[in-house]
Coordinates of C-alpha atoms and ligand atoms in Angstrom, one line a residue:
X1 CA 107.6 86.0 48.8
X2 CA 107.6 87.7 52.0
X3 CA 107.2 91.4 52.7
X4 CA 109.3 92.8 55.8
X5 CA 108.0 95.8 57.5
X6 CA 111.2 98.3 56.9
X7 CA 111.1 99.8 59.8
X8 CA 111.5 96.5 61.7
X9 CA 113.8 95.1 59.2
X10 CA 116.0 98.6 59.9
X11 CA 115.8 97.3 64.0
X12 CA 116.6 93.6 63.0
X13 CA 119.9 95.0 61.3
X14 CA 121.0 97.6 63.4
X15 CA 120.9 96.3 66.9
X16 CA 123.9 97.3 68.6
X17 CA 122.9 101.0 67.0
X18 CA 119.2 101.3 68.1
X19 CA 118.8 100.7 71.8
X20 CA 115.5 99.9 73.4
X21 CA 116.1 103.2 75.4
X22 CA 117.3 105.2 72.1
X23 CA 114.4 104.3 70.8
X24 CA 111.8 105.0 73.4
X25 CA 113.6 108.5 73.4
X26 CA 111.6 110.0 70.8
X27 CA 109.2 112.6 71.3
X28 CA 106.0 111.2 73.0
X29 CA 103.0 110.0 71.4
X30 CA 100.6 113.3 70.4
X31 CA 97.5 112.7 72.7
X32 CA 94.4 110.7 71.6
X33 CA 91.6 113.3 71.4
X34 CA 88.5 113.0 69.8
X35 CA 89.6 114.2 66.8
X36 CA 91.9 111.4 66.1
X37 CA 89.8 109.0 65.2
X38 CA 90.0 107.1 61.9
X39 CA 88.1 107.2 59.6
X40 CA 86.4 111.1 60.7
X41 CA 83.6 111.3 62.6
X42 CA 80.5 113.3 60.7
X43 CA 80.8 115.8 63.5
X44 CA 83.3 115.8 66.8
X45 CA 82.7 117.9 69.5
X46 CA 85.6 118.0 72.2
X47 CA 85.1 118.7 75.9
X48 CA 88.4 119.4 77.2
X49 CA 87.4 119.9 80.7
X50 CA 85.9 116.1 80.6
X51 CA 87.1 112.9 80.8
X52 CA 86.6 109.3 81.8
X53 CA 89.3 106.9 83.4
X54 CA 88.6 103.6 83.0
X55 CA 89.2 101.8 86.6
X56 CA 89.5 98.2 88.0
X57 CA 85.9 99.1 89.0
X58 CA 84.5 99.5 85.4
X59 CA 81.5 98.3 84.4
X60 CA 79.8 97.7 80.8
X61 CA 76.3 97.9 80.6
X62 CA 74.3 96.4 78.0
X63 CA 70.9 94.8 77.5
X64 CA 69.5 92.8 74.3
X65 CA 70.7 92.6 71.1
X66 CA 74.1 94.8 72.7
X67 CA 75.2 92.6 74.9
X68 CA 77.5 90.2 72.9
X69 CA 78.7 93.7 71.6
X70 CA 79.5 95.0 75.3
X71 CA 80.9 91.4 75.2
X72 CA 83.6 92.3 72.4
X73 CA 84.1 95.7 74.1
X74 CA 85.1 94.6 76.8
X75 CA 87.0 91.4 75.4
X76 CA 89.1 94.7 73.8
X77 CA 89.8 96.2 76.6
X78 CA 91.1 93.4 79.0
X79 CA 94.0 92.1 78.2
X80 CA 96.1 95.6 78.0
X81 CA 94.0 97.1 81.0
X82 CA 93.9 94.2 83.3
X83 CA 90.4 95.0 84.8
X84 CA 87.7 92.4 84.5
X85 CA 85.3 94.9 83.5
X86 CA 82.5 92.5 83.9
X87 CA 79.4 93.2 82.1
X88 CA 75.7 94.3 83.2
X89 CA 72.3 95.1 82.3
X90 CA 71.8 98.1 84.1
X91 CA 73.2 101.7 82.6
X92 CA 75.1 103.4 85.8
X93 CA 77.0 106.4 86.5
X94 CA 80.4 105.2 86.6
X95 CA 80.2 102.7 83.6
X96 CA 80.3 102.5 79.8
X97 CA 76.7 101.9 78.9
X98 CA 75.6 100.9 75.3
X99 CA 72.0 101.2 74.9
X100 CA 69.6 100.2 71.5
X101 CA 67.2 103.2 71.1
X102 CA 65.1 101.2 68.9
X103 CA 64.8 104.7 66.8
X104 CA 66.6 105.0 63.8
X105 CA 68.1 102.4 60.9
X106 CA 71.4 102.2 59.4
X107 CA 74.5 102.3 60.8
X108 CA 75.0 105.9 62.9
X109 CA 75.8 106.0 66.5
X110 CA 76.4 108.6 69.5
X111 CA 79.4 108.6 71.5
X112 CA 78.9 111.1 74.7
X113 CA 82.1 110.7 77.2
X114 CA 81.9 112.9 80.7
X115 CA 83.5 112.6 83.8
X116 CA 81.3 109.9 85.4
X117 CA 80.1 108.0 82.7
X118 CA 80.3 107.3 78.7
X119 CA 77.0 106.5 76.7
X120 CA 77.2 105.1 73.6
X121 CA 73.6 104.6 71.8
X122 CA 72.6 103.9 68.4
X123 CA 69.7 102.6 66.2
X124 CA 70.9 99.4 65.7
X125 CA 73.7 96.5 66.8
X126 CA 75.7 97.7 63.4
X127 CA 75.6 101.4 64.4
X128 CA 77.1 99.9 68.3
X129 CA 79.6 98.1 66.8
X130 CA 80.9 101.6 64.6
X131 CA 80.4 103.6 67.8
X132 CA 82.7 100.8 69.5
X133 CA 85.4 101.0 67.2
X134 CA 85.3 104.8 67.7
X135 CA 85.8 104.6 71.6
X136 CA 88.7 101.7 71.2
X137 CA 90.6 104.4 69.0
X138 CA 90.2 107.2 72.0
X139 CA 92.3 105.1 74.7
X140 CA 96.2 105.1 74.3
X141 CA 97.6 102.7 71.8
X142 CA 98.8 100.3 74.9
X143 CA 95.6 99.1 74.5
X144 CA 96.0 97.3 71.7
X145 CA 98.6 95.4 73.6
X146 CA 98.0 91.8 74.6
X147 CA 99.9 92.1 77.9
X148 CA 99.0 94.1 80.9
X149 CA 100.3 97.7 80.4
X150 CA 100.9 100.8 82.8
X151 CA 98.8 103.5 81.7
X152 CA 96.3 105.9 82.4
X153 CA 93.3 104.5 80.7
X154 CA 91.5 107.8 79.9
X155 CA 89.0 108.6 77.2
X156 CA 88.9 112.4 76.6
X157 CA 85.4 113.9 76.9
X158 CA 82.9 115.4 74.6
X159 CA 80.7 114.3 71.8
X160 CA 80.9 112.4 68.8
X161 CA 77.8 112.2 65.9
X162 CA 78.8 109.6 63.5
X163 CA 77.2 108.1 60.1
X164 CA 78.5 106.9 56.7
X165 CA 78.4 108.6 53.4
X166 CA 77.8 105.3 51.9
X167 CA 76.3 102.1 52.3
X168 CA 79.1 99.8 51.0
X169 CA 82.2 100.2 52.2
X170 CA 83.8 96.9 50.7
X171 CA 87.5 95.4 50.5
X172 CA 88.1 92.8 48.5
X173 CA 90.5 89.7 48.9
X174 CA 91.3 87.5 45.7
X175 CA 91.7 83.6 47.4
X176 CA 92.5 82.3 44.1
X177 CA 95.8 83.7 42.8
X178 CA 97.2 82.5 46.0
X179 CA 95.0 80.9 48.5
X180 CA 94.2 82.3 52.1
X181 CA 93.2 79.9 54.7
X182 CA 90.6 81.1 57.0
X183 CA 92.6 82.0 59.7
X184 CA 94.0 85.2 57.3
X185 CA 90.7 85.7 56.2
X186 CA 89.4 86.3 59.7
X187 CA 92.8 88.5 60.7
X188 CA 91.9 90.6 57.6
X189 CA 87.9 91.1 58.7
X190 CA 89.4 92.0 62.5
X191 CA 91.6 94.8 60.9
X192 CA 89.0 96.2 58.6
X193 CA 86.5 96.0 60.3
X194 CA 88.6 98.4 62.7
X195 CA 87.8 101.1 60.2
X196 CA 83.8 100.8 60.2
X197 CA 84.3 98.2 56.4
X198 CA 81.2 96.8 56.4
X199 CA 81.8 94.1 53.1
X200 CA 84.5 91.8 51.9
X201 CA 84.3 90.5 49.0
X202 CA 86.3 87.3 48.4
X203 CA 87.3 86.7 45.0
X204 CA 87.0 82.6 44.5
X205 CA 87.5 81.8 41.4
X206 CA 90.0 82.2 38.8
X207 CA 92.2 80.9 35.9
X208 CA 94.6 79.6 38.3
X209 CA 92.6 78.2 41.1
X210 CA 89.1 77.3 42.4
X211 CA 88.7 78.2 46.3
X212 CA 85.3 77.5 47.3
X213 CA 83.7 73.8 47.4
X214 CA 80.7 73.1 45.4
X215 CA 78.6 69.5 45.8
X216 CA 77.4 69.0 42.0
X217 CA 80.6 70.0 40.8
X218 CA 83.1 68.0 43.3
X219 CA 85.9 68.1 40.7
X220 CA 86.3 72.4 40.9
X221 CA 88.2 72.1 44.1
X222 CA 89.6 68.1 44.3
X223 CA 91.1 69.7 40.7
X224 CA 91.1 73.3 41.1
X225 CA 92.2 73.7 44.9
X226 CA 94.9 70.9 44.7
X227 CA 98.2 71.3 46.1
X228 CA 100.4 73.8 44.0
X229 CA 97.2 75.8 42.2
X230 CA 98.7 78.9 43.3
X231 CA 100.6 81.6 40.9
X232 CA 104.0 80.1 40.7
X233 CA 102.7 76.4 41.1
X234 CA 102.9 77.5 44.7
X235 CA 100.1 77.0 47.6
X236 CA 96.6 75.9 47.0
X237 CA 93.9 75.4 48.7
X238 CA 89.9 75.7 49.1
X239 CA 87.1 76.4 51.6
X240 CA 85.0 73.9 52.5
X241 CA 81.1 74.6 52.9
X242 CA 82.3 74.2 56.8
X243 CA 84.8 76.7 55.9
X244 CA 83.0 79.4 54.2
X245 CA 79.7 79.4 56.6
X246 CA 82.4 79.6 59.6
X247 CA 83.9 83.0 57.7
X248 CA 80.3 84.3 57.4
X249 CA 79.4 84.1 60.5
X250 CA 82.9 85.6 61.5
X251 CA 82.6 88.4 59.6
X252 CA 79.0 88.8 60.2
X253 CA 79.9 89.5 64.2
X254 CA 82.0 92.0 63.1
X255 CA 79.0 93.8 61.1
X256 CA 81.4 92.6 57.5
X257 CA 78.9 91.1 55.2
X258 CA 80.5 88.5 52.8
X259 CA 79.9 89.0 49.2
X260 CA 81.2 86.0 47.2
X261 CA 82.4 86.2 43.8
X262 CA 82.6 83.4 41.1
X263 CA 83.8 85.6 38.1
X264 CA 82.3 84.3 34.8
X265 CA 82.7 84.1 31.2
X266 CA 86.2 84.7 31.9
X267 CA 89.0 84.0 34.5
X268 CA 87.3 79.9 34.0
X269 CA 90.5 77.9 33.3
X270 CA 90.9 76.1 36.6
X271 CA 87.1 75.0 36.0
X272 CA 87.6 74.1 32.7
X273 CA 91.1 71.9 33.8
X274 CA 88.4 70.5 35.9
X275 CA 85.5 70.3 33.5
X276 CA 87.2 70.0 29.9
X277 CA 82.7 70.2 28.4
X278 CA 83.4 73.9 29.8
X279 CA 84.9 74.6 26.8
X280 CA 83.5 74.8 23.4
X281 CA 86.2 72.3 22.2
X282 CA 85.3 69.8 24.8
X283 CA 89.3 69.4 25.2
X284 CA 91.0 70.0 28.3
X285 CA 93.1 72.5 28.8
X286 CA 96.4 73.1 30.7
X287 CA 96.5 74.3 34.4
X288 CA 97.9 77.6 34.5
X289 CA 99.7 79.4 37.2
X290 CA 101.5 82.7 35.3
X291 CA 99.7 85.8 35.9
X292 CA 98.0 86.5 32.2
X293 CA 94.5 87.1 31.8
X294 CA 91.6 87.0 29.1
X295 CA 93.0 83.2 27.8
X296 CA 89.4 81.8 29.1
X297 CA 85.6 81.5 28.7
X298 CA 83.1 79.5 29.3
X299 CA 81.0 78.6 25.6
X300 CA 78.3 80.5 25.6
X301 CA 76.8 78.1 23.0
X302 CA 76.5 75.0 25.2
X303 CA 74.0 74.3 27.7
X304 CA 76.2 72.9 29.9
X305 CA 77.3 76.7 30.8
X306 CA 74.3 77.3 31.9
X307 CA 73.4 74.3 34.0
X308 CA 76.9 74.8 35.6
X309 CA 76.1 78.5 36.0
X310 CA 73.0 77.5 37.5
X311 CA 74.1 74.8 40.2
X312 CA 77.0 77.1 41.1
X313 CA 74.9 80.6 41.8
X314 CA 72.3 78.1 43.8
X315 CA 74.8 76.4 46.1
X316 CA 76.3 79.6 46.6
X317 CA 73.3 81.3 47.2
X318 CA 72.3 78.7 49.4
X319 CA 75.1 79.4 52.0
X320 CA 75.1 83.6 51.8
X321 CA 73.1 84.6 54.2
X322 CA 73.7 88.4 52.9
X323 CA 72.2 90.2 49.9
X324 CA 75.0 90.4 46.8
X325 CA 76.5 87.5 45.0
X326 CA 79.0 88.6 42.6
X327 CA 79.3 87.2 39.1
X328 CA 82.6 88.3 38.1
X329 CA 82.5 89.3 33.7
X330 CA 85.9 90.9 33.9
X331 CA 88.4 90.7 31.1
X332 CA 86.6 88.1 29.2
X333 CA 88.6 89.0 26.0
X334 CA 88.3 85.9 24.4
X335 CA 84.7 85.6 24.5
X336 CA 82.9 86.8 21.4
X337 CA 81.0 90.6 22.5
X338 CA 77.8 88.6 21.3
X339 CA 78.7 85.5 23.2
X340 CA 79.3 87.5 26.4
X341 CA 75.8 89.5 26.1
X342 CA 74.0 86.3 25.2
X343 CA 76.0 84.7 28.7
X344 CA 75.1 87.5 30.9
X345 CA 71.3 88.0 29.8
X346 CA 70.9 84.4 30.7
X347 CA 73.5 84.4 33.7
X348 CA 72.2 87.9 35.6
X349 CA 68.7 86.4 35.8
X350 CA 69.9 83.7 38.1
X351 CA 71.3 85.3 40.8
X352 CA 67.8 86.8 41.3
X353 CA 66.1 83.2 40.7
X354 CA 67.9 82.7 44.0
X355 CA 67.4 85.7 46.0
X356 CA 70.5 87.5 45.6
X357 CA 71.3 91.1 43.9
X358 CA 74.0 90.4 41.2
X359 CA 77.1 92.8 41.2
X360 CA 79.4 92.4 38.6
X361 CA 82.6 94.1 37.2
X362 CA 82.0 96.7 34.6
X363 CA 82.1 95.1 31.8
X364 CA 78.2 93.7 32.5
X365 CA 77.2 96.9 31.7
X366 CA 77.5 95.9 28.1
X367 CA 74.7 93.2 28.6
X368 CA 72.2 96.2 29.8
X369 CA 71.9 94.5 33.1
X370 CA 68.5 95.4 34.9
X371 CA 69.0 95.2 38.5
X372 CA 72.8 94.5 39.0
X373 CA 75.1 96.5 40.9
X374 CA 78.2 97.6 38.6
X375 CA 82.0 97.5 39.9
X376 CA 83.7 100.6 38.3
X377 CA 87.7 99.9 38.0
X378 CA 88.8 101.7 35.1
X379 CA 88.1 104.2 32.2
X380 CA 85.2 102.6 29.7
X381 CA 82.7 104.5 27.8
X382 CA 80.7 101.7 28.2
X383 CA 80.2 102.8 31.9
X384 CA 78.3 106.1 30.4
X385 CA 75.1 103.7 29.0
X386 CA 74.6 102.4 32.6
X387 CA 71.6 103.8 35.1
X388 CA 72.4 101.5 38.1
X389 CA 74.5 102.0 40.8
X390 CA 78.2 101.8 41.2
X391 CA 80.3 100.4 43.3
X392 CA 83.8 102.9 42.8
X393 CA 87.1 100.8 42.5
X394 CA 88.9 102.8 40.3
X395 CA 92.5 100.5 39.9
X396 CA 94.8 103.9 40.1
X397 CA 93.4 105.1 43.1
X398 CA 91.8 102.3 44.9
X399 CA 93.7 98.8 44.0
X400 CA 95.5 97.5 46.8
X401 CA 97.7 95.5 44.9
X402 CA 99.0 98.3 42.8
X403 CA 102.7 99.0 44.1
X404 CA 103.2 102.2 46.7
X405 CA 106.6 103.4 44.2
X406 CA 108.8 101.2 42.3
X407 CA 111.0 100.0 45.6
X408 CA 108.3 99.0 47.4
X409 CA 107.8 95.2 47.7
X410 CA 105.2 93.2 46.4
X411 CA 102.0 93.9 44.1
X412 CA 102.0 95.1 40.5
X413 CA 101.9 98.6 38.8
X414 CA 99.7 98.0 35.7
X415 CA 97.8 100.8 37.0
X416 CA 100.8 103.2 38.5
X417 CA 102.2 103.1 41.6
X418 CA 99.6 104.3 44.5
X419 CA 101.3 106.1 47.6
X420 CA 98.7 107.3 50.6
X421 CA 98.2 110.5 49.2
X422 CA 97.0 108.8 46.0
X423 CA 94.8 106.7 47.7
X424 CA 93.0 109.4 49.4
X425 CA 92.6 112.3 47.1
X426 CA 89.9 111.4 45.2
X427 CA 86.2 112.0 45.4
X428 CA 84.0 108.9 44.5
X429 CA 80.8 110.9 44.3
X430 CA 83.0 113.3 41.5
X431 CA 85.0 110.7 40.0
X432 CA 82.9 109.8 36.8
X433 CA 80.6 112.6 35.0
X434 CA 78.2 109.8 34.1
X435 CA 78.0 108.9 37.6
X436 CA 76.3 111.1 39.5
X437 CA 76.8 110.8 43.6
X438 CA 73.1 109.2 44.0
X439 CA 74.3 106.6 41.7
X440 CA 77.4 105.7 44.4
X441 CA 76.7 102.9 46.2
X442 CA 79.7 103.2 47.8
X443 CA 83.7 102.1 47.8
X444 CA 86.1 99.3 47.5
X445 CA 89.7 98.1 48.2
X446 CA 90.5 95.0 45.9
X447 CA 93.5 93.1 46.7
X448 CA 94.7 90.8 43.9
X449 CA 97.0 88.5 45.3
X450 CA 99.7 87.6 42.3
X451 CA 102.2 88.6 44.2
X452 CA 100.9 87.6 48.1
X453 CA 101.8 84.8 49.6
X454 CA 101.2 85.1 53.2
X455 CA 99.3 87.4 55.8
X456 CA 102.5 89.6 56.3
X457 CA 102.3 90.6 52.4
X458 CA 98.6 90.9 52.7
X459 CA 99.2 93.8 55.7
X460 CA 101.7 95.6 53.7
X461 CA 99.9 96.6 50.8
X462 CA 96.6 97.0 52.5
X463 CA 97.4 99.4 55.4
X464 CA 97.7 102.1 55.5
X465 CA 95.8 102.8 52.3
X466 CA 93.0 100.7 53.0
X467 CA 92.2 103.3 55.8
X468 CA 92.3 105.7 52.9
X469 CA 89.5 103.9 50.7
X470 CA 87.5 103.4 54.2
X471 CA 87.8 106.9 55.4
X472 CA 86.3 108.2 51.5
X473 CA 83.4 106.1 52.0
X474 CA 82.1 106.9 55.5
X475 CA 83.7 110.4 56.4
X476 CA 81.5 113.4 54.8
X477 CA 84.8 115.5 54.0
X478 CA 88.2 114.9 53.5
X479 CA 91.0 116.7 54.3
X480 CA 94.9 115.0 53.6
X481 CA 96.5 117.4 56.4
X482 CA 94.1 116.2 59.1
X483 CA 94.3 112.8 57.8
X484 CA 98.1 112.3 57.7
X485 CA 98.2 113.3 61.5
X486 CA 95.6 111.0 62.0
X487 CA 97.7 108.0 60.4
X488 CA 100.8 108.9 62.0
X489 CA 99.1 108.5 65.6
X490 CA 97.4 105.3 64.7
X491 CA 100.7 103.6 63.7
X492 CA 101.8 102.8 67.3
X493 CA 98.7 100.8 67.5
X494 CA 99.2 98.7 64.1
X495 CA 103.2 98.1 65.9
X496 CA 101.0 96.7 69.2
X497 CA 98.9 94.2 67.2
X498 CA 101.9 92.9 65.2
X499 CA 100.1 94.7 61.8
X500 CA 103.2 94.5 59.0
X501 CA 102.2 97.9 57.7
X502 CA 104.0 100.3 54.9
X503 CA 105.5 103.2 57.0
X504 CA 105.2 105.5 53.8
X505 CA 107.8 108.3 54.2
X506 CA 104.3 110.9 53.6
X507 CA 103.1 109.9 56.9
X508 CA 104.7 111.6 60.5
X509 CA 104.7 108.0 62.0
X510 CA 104.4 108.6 66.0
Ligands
LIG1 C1 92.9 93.2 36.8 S1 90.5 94.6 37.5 C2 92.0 92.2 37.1 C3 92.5 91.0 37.8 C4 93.9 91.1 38.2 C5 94.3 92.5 38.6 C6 95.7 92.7 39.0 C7 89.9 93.3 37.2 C8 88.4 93.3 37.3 N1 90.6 92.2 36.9 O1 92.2 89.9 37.1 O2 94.2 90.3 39.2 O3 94.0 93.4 37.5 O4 95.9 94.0 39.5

């Protein structure tokens, strides 16, 4: 199925009606300022008397661990611009200098624009890579174009302080409903990682489809990533090793962290297509490629699960450089509630044999996990027995697959439909009684992909509201005036990088 952007569909049909110079005689684009940035910086202080014009004679200065991030700043900045903005080591009046202070941990940055010069400094690369993303926002959308533009290349002056309210900020992708190759992957980490996302979790396994190659198991992906594996019988698909260390390494560039997730007792089918002693029987069952859920489990009374669990979580481990492996547990319905605590006891144990913090969906909570970080998505008074700490998802705010009204194309609305202001309004620190704000890790996006087939359906139901999800985790407040206007501005920008996003009628689209 493919999504068209309305608004461009609207062009597409009318084009004797909308002229190029109709169009461009709107009224003009509000000007960047330093409050426009998405998602809000912790604190924003303009200068109107200041700002810097970026020039033919621009320099970047960077030394050390900033310098292949002065690299990507000014990679940014070319194209639209024009200027070879070469870089150096040096800070000078006159240039963008990013500096390391070697103080400080975490992810916060400085941003300090005057007349003759802009300094960005932070504690660490990942806090120069936020601070980057903030000054790409404060030039005029042009420069998101890929073609030399005529503009004044000015970034208004003052000061920004900027850190996260949480640690994980995560958005989730689901490969195996329909697969994604690796080129979608790494446009999805470009775009989110726009908006300071620091984790995407890839969802890899399912009833449908298995998207991510293992050695002792060969048959999950010759089987379970064959041609037509997708909902529908369409696509299919897997990642290599190749594949999946390429993404990392992507993503990890972009300060995203990968978390992988191989969702267990339930969601197994393709596996078990694959590997018919994965079922208690022993008999194969049929591939599937409708949309229900809870059919499958793994037998928690054979010791094949476990080796399988086993040789999965280590080759997995094995190529995740970061610190979360994520076991799945959702919506195992048909495995027996003593079957699934007796899996996960023995299961959860693993992923720390190998070095890796478990998260899971919340359903582990019912096995009284230890050290494993829990992903909230719906109401469960299970949730209220659990001390660790959440990750919030909740489906009716959060899921990105959940329809934007009843018209809109694509996703599902199991959970209600989810327009902007739905998105946003909600407090993940205030969400759950029994989870008190120190217990919030943080925030995610999940995107089930029934109903995506291709990047363009991907775009629609992620943005805007992703931005939404991103700007609750990092941003301190919120306020849906001052974010509206934000959104509105930022749309020009999506239009330059050929982003198919929802122009939801709630938003004053420049
Ligand atoms: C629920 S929420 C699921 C997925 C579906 C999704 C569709 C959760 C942990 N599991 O299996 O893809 O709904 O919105």
């Amino acid at each position: 199925m493919r999504v068209t952007h309305l608004a461009v569909s609207a062009v597409l049909v009318l084009p004797l009606v909308v002229t190029s110079a109709d169009a461009s005689a709107g009224p003009p684009p509000p000007p960047v300022s330093l409050s426009s940035v998405l998602p809000a910086p912790v604190r924003a202080i303009p200068d109107p008397a200041a700002s810097f014009t970026l020039t033919p004679d621009t320099v970047i200065t960077a030394d050390g661990a900033a310098t292949p991030i002065a690299e990507q700043l000014a990679t940014a900045f070319r194209p639209a611009t024009g200027f070879p903005l070469p870089t150096a080591t040096k800070p000078a009046a006159g240039a963008i200098n990013l500096r390391l202070t070697g103080r400080g941990t975490g992810e916060a940055y400085r941003l300090v624009v005057t007349a003759n010069r802009v300094d960005l400094t932070a504690g660490t690369p990942a806090g120069l890579f936020n601070g980057v993303q903030t000054l790409r926002q404060l030039l005029p959308p042009d420069v998101e174009s890929d073609r030399v533009q005529r503009a004044d290349w000015v970034i208004p002056g003052g000061r920004i302080d900027d850190r996260p309210r949480y640690a994980y900020r995560g958005a989730m992708l689901d490969l195996a409903r329909h697969f994604h190759t690796p080129d979608e992957v790494k446009r999805y980490i470009d775009q989110i990682s726009r908006f300071k996302i620091n984790y995407l979790h890839l969802h890899l396994t399912d009833d449908q489809g298995w998207r991510i190659r293992i050695d002792s198991w060969p048959r999950l992906t010759a089987v379970g990533g064959a041609p037509g594996t997708g909902v529908g019988g369409e696509g299919g698909g897997f990642l290599t090793k190749g594949d999946y260390r390429d993404l990392v390494a992507y993503a990890a560039a972009r300060y995203v962290t990968i978390v992988p997730e191989i969702d267990m007792p339930g969601h197994v089918n393709a596996a078990q297509v694959a590997y018919p002693e994965l079922t208690c029987d022993g008999v194969a069952p049929k591939p599937r490629t409708d949309m229900l859920v809870g059919y499958s489990s793994l037998c928690a009374g054979k010791e094949v699960t476990y080796r399988f669990a086993e040789d999965v979580i280590r080759e997995l481990a094995a190529m995740t450089p970061g610190p979360y492996l994520h076991i799945g547990g959702d919506e195992a319905h048909s495995t027996p509630h003593a079957d699934y605590v007796t899996f996960q006891k023995r299961v959860l144990p693993l992923v720390r044999k190998y070095g890796k913090t478990a998260i899971g969906w919340q359903e582990i909570a019912a096995a009284s996990p230890q050290d494993a970080i829990v992903q909230y998505w719906h109401e469960d008074p299970k949730m209220a027995k659990m001390t660790g700490k959440v990750i919030m998802s909740p489906a009716d705010r959060a899921y990105l697959d959940m329809q934007y009204d009843r018209l809109t194309p694509g996703g599902l609305n199991w959970a209600g439909t989810t327009e902007v202001d739905n998105a946003y309004s909600w407090n993940p620190g205030k969400l759950l009684r029994s989870v008190p704000e120190e217990r919030v890790f943080g925030v995610e996006a999940p995107l089930w992909s029934e109903t995506l087939r291709d990047l363009d359906d991907i775009e629609f139901l992620a943005f805007p509201r992703l931005v939404a999800i991103a700007e609750i985790g990092w941003s301190p407040r919120s306020d849906w005036d001052s974010f509206r206007t934000r959104l509105g501005a930022y749309g020009p920008r999506w239009t330059r990088q050929g982003v198919r996003f929802y122009s939801s009628p709630q938003i004053p689209w420049s």
